Tab-separated table of C-alpha atoms in Angstrom:
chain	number	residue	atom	x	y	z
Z	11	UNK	CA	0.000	0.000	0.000
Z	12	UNK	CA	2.772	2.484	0.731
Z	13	UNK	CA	4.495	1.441	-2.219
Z	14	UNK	CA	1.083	2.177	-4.420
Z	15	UNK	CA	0.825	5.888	-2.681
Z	16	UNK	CA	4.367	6.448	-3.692
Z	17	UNK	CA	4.323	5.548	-6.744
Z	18	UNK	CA	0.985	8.039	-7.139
Z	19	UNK	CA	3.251	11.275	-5.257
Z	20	UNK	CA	6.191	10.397	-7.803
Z	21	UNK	CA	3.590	10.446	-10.654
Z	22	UNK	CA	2.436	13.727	-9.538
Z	23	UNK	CA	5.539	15.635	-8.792
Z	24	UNK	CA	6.932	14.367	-12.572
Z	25	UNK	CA	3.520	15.458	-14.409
Z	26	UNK	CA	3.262	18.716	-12.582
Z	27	UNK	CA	7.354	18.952	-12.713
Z	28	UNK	CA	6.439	18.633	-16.574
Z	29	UNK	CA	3.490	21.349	-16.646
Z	30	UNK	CA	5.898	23.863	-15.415
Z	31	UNK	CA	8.811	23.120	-17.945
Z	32	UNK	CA	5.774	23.667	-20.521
Z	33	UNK	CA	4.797	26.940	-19.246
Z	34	UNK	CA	8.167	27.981	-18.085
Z	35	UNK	CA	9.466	30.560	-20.835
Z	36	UNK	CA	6.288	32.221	-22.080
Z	37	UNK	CA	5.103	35.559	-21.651
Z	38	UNK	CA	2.025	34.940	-19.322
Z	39	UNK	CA	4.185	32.797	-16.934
Z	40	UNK	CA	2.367	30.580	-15.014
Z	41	UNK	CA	2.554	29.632	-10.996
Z	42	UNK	CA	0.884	26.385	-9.099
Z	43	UNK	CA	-1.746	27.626	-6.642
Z	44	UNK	CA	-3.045	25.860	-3.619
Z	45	UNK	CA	-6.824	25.058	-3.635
Z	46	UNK	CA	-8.982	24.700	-0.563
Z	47	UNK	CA	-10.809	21.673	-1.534
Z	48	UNK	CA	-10.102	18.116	-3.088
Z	49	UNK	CA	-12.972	17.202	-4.810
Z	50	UNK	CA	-13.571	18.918	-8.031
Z	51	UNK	CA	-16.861	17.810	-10.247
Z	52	UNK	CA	-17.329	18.227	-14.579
Z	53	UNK	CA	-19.668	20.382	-15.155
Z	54	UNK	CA	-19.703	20.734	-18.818
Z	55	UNK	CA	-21.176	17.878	-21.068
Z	56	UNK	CA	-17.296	17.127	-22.388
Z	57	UNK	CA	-14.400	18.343	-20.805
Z	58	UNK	CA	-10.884	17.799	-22.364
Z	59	UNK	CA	-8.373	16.768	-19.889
Z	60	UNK	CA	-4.933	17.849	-21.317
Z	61	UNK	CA	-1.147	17.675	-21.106
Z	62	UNK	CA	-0.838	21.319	-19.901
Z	63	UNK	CA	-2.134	24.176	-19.083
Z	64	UNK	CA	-3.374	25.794	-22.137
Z	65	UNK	CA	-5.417	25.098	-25.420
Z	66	UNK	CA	-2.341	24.428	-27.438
Z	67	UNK	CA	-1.220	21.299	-25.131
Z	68	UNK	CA	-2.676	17.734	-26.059
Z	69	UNK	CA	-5.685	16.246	-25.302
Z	70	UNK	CA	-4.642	13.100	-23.189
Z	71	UNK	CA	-8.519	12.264	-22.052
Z	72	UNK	CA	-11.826	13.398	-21.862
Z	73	UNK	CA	-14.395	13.796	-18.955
Z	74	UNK	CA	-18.002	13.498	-19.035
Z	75	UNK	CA	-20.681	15.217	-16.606
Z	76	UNK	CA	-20.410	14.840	-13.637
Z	77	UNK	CA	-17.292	12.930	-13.391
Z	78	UNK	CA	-15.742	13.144	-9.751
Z	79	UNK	CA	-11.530	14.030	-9.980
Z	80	UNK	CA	-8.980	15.129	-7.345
Z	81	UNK	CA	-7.656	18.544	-7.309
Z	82	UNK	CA	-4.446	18.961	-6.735
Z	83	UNK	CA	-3.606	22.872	-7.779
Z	84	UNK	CA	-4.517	25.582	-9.859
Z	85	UNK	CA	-2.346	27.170	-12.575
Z	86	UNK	CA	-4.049	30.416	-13.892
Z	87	UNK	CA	-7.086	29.521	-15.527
Z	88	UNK	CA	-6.583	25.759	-15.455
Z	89	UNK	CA	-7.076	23.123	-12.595
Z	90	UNK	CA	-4.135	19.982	-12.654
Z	91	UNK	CA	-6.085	16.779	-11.757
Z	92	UNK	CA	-6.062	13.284	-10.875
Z	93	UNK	CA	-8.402	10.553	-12.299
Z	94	UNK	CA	-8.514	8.180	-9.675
Z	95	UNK	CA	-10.342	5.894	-12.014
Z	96	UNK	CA	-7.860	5.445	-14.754
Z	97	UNK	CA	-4.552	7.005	-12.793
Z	98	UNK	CA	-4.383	9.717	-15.881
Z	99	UNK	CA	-2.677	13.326	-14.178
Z	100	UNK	CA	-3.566	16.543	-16.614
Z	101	UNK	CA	-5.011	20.071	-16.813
Z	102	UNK	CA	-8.859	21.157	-17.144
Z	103	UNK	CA	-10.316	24.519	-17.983
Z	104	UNK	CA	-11.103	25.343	-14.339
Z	105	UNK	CA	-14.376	27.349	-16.110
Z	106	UNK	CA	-16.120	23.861	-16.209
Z	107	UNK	CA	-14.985	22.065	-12.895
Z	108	UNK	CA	-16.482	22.762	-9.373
Z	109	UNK	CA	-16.018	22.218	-6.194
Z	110	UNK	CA	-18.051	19.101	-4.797
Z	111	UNK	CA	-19.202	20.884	-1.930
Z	112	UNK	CA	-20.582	23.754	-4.328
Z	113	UNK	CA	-23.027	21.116	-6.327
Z	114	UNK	CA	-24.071	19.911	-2.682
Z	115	UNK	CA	-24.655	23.578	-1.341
Z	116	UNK	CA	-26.793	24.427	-4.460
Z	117	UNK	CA	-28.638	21.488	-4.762
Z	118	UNK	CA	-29.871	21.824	-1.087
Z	119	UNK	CA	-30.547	26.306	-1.588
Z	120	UNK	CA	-32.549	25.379	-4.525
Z	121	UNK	CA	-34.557	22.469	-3.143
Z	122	UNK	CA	-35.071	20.530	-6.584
Z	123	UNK	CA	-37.254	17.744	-6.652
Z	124	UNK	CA	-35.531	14.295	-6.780
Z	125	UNK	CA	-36.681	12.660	-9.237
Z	126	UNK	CA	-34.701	9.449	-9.321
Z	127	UNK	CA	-37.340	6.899	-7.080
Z	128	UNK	CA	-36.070	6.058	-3.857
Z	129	UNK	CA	-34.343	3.002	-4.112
Z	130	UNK	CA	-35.574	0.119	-1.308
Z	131	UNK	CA	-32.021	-0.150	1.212
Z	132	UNK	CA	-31.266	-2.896	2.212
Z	133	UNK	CA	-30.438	-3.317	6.069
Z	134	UNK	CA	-26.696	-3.273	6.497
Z	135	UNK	CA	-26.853	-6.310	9.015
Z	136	UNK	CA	-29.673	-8.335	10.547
Z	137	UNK	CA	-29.817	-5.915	13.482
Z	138	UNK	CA	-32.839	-3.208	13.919
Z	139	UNK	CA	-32.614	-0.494	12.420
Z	140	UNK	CA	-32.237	2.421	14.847
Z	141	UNK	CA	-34.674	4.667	14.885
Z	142	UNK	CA	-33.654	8.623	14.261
Z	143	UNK	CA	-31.999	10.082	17.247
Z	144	UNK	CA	-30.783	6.792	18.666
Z	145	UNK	CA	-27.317	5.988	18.401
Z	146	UNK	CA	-26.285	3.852	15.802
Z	147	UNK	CA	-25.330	0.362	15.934
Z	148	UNK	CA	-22.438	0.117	14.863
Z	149	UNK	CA	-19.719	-2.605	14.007
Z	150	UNK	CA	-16.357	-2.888	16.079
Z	151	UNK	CA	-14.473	-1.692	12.657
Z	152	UNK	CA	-17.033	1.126	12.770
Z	153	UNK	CA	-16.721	2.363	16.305
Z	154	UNK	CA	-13.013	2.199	15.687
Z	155	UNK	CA	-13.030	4.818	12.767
Z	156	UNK	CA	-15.232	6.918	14.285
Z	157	UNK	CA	-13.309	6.917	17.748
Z	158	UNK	CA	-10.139	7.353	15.392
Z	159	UNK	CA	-11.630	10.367	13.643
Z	160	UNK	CA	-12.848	11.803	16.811
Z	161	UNK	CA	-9.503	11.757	18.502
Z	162	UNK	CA	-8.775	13.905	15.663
Z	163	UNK	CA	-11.151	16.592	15.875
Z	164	UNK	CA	-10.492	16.584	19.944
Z	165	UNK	CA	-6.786	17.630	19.112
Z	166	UNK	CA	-7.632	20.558	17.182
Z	167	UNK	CA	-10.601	21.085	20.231
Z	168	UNK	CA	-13.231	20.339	17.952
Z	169	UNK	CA	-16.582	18.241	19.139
Z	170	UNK	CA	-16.711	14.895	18.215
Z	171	UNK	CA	-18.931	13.442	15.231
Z	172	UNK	CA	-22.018	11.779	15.914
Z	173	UNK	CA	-23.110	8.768	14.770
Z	174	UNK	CA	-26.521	9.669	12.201
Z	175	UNK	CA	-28.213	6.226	12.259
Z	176	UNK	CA	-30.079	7.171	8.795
Z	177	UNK	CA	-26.348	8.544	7.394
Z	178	UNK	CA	-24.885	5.372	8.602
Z	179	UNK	CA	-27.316	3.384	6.486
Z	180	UNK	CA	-26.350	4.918	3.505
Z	181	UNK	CA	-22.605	4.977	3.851
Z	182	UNK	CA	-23.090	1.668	4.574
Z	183	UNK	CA	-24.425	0.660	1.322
Z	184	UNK	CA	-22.640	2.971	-0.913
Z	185	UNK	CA	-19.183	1.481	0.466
Z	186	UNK	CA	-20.708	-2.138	-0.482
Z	187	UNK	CA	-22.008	-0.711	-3.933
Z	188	UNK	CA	-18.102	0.589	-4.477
Z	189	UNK	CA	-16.770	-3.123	-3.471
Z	190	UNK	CA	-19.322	-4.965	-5.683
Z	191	UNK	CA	-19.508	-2.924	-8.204
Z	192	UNK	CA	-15.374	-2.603	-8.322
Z	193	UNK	CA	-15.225	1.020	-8.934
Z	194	UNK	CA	-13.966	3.543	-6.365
Z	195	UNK	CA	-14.927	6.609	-6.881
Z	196	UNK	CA	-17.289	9.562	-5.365
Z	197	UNK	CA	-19.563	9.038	-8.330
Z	198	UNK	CA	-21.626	5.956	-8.194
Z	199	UNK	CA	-22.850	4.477	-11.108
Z	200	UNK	CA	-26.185	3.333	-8.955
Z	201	UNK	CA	-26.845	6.194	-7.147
Z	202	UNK	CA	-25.027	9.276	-8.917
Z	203	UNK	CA	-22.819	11.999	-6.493
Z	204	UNK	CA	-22.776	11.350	-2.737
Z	205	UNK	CA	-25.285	14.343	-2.434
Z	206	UNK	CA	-27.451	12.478	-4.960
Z	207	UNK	CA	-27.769	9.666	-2.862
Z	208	UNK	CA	-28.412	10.977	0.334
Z	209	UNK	CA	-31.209	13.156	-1.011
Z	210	UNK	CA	-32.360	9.905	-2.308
Z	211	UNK	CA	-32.473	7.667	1.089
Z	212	UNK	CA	-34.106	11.567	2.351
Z	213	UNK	CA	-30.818	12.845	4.215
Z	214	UNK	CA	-31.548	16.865	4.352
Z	215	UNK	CA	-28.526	18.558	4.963
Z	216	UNK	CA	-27.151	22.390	5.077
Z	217	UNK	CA	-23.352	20.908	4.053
Z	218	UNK	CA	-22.120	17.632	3.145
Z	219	UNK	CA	-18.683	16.116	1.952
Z	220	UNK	CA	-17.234	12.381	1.602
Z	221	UNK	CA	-14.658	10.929	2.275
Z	222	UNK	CA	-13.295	7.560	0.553
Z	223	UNK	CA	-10.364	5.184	0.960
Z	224	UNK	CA	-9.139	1.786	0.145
Z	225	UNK	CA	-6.928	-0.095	2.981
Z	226	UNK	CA	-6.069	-2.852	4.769
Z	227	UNK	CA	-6.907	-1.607	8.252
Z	228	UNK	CA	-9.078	1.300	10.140
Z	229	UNK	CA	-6.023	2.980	11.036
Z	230	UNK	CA	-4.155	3.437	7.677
Z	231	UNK	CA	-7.389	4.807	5.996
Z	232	UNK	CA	-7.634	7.643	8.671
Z	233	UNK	CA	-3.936	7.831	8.496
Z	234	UNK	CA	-4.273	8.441	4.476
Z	235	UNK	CA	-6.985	10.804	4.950
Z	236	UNK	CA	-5.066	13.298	7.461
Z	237	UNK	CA	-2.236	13.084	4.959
Z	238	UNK	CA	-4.456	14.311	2.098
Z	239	UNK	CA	-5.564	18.410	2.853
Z	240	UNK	CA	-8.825	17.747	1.022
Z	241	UNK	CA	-9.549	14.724	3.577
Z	242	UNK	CA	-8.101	16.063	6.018
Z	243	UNK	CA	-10.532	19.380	6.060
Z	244	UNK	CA	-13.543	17.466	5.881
Z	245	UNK	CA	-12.157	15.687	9.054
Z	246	UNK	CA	-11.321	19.042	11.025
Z	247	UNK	CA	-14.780	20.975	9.593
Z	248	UNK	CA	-16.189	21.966	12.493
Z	249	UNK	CA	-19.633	23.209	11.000
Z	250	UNK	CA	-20.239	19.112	10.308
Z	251	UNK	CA	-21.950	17.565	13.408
Z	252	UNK	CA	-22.692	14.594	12.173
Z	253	UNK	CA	-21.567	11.359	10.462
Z	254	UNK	CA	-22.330	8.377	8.064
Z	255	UNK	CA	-19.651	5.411	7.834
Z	256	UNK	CA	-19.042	2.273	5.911
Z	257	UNK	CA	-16.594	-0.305	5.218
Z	258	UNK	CA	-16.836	-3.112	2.982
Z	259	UNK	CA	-14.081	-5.829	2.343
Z	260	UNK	CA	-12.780	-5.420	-1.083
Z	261	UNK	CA	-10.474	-7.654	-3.023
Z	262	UNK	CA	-8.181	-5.199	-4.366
Z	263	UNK	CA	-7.690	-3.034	-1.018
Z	264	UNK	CA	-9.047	-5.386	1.896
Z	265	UNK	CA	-11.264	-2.435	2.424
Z	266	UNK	CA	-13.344	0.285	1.222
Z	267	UNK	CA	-14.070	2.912	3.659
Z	268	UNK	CA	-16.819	5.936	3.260
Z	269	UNK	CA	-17.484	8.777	5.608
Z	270	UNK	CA	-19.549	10.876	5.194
Z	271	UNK	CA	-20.395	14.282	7.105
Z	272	UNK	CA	-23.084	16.962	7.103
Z	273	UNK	CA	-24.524	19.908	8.727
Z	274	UNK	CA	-28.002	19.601	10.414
């Protein structure tokens, strides 16, 4: 696993390493910029994912709508990205790419009807479902990550997370949709964007953000996500109150692991 996530940083530091040997030299020099969130979503109905940061570099891919991809800086007008499905590293007209949180925020001030039918969950285990309000029940691998996470927040004196019985239910299923379905990604081919499909199950929220990760244990997932600044945020957010979590075995990482957050 540590092998895998260095050979993704060397990746990255040679692609970007390239990007600035492309724009080095021109008039309108360019300069890598920090962004304050991870998750960026396609808003047009094509975007072209290129080599650099301008219209003259090749196209090396193309993204549809809605298509979930990492941020990892800006340069000018342009966003550099990760495709966590396919591994590909490039530049996107930052004009067409949002912030996930943005599409969440928006979705929730304009109220639009949901029109995809409320899928029947299935219970996550053969234990009750709690009813709202009442903690959840959750699994030793469960109460781990959220104890983990919640250690966390208390270092940076933030309250702890609570358990959302009816959030747990649906991180529950969307980490076993990721495992079966072999994709991992924030975008679910069954249920569309995280915000999709907790409107769906009828999660109202004022914020919301996701976490995802693929380990072999509870510890080196949370570990992973307080490396990552996107992750790491969502973790140390202190306007989310509450939290959603899953974990699902998964051939290719042992585990997948979702947590979700929102705002009540």
């Amino acid at each position: 696993m540590k092998k895998r996530f260095l050979a993704l940083f060397l990746l990255v530091f040679l692609v970007l390493s390239m990007f600035t040997f492309i724009t080095s030299g021109t008039e309108d020099t360019k300069t890598f910029q920090r962004v304050d969130f991870i998750s960026g979503v396609v808003t047009a109905n094509e975007l072209n994912l290129r080599n650099g940061p301008s219209m003259q570099n090749d196209i090396i891919g193309t993204f549809k709508k809605h298509k979930w991809v990492n941020v990892l800086a800006e340069i000018g007008d342009w966003y550099a990205v990760f495709d966590p499905d396919t591994g590909m590293v490039g530049c996107v007209y930052k004009k067409y790419l949002t912030s996930a949180e943005n599409i969440a925020q928006n979705k929730q001030d304009t109220k639009a009807p949901v029109t995809t039918p409320k899928p029947t969950a299935p219970a996550p285990d053969k234990t009750a479902t709690p009813t709202p309000g009442e903690p959840a029940d959750l699994s030793q691998n469960e109460k781990l990550l959220l104890e983990l996470i919640n250690q966390e927040r208390a270092k940076n004196n933030l309250p702890p997370l609570q358990a959302d019985p009816e959030l747990m239910k649906v991180a529950r299923i969307k980490a076993k949709d990721m495992s079966e379905n072999n994709y991992f990604s924030h975008y679910s081919p069954t249920y569309g964007s995280p915000f999709d499909m907790m409107r769906q199950f009828g999660i109202t929220f004022k914020a919301a953000a996701e976490n995802i990760a693929g380990n072999s244990t509870v510890q080196g997932a949370v570990n992973a996500w307080m490396k990552s600044q996107g992750h790491r945020a969502n973790i140390l957010n202190s306007s989310y109150n509450y939290t959603g979590i899953g974990i699902a075995e998964s051939n290719k990482y042992g585990y997948v692991f979702v947590q979700m957050f929102i705002r009540k």
